[in-house]
């Protein structure tokens, strides 16, 4: 396996890890927002 | 390690990460559906001509309560769909509005006070729907622009943009 091929694989892996971390953060924020909304709705009922 | 094995390991790692990303993306879309949009967020979206947002107002056409009905005060560009009931769309203008309602695009459902039960009932008719938090009451309380009067179909070649 050439160095170029290895480097390309690593670049792809790093891009995917960065995207996953970013998306995970967004999902966490949305979950937090949803729990706040549910709590507000529960409080109103 | 042989190059073949090494290459396989890289491919498996990439595949696992890609599947994980897909799962996260799906989860994100599902969560977004369950979170109501605030009046200010909707106003920002409507101000952006690049974003295609359909607003469907499910209130009665006229109402004596403080918020009023669709014809008393509505978000500019909102389409009437009283109670999400097709049988109520019996006038020429309302039939036109019903034809314009596209169930496949991102839709914000507007009720009097953002009642989640009304949203649940109406959201079934749309692929990607979000509830307006606080409904028309919140839009009016935020002092955002509104329009009134009977629904009239947009004129051909009139162009878009309402805010």
Coordinates of N, CA, C and O in Angstrom, one line a residue, chain A residues 6-29:
Chain A
X6 N -2.4 5.5 1.8 CA -2.6 5.6 3.2 C -3.0 7.0 3.7 O -3.9 7.1 4.5
X7 N -2.4 8.0 3.1 CA -2.7 9.4 3.5 C -4.1 9.7 3.1 O -4.8 10.3 3.9
X8 N -4.6 9.2 2.0 CA -6.0 9.5 1.5 C -7.0 8.9 2.5 O -8.0 9.4 2.9
X9 N -6.7 7.6 2.9 CA -7.5 6.9 3.9 C -7.6 7.7 5.2 O -8.7 7.9 5.7
X10 N -6.4 8.2 5.6 CA -6.4 8.9 6.9 C -7.2 10.2 6.8 O -7.9 10.6 7.7
X11 N -7.1 10.9 5.6 CA -7.8 12.2 5.4 C -9.3 11.9 5.5 O -10.1 12.6 6.2
X12 N -9.7 10.8 4.8 CA -11.2 10.5 4.8 C -11.6 10.2 6.3 O -12.7 10.6 6.7
X13 N -10.8 9.4 7.0 CA -11.2 9.0 8.4 C -11.3 10.3 9.2 O -12.3 10.5 10.0
X14 N -10.3 11.2 9.1 CA -10.3 12.4 9.9 C -11.6 13.3 9.6 O -12.3 13.8 10.5
X15 N -11.9 13.4 8.3 CA -13.1 14.2 7.9 C -14.3 13.6 8.5 O -15.2 14.3 9.1
X16 N -14.4 12.3 8.4 CA -15.6 11.6 9.0 C -15.7 11.8 10.5 O -16.8 12.0 11.0
X17 N -14.5 11.7 11.2 CA -14.6 11.8 12.6 C -15.0 13.2 13.0 O -15.8 13.4 13.9
X18 N -14.4 14.2 12.3 CA -14.8 15.7 12.6 C -16.3 15.9 12.4 O -17.0 16.5 13.2
X19 N -16.8 15.3 11.2 CA -18.2 15.5 11.0 C -19.1 14.8 12.0 O -20.1 15.4 12.5
X20 N -18.7 13.6 12.4 CA -19.4 12.9 13.5 C -19.4 13.6 14.8 O -20.5 13.8 15.4
X21 N -18.3 14.2 15.1 CA -18.2 15.0 16.4 C -19.2 16.2 16.3 O -19.9 16.5 17.2
X22 N -19.1 16.9 15.2 CA -19.9 18.1 15.0 C -21.4 17.7 15.0 O -22.2 18.4 15.7
X23 N -21.8 16.7 14.4 CA -23.2 16.3 14.3 C -23.7 15.8 15.7 O -24.8 16.0 16.1
X24 N -22.8 15.1 16.4 CA -23.1 14.6 17.7 C -23.4 15.7 18.6 O -24.4 15.7 19.4
X25 N -22.7 16.8 18.5 CA -22.8 18.0 19.3 C -24.2 18.6 19.0 O -25.0 19.0 19.9
X26 N -24.5 18.7 17.7 CA -25.8 19.3 17.2 C -27.0 18.4 17.8 O -28.0 19.0 18.3
X27 N -26.8 17.1 17.7 CA -27.9 16.2 18.2 C -28.1 16.4 19.7 O -29.2 16.5 20.2
X28 N -27.0 16.5 20.4 CA -27.0 16.8 21.8 C -27.8 18.0 22.2 O -28.6 18.1 23.1
X29 N -27.5 19.1 21.4 CA -28.2 20.4 21.6 C -29.7 20.3 21.3 O -30.5 20.8 22.1

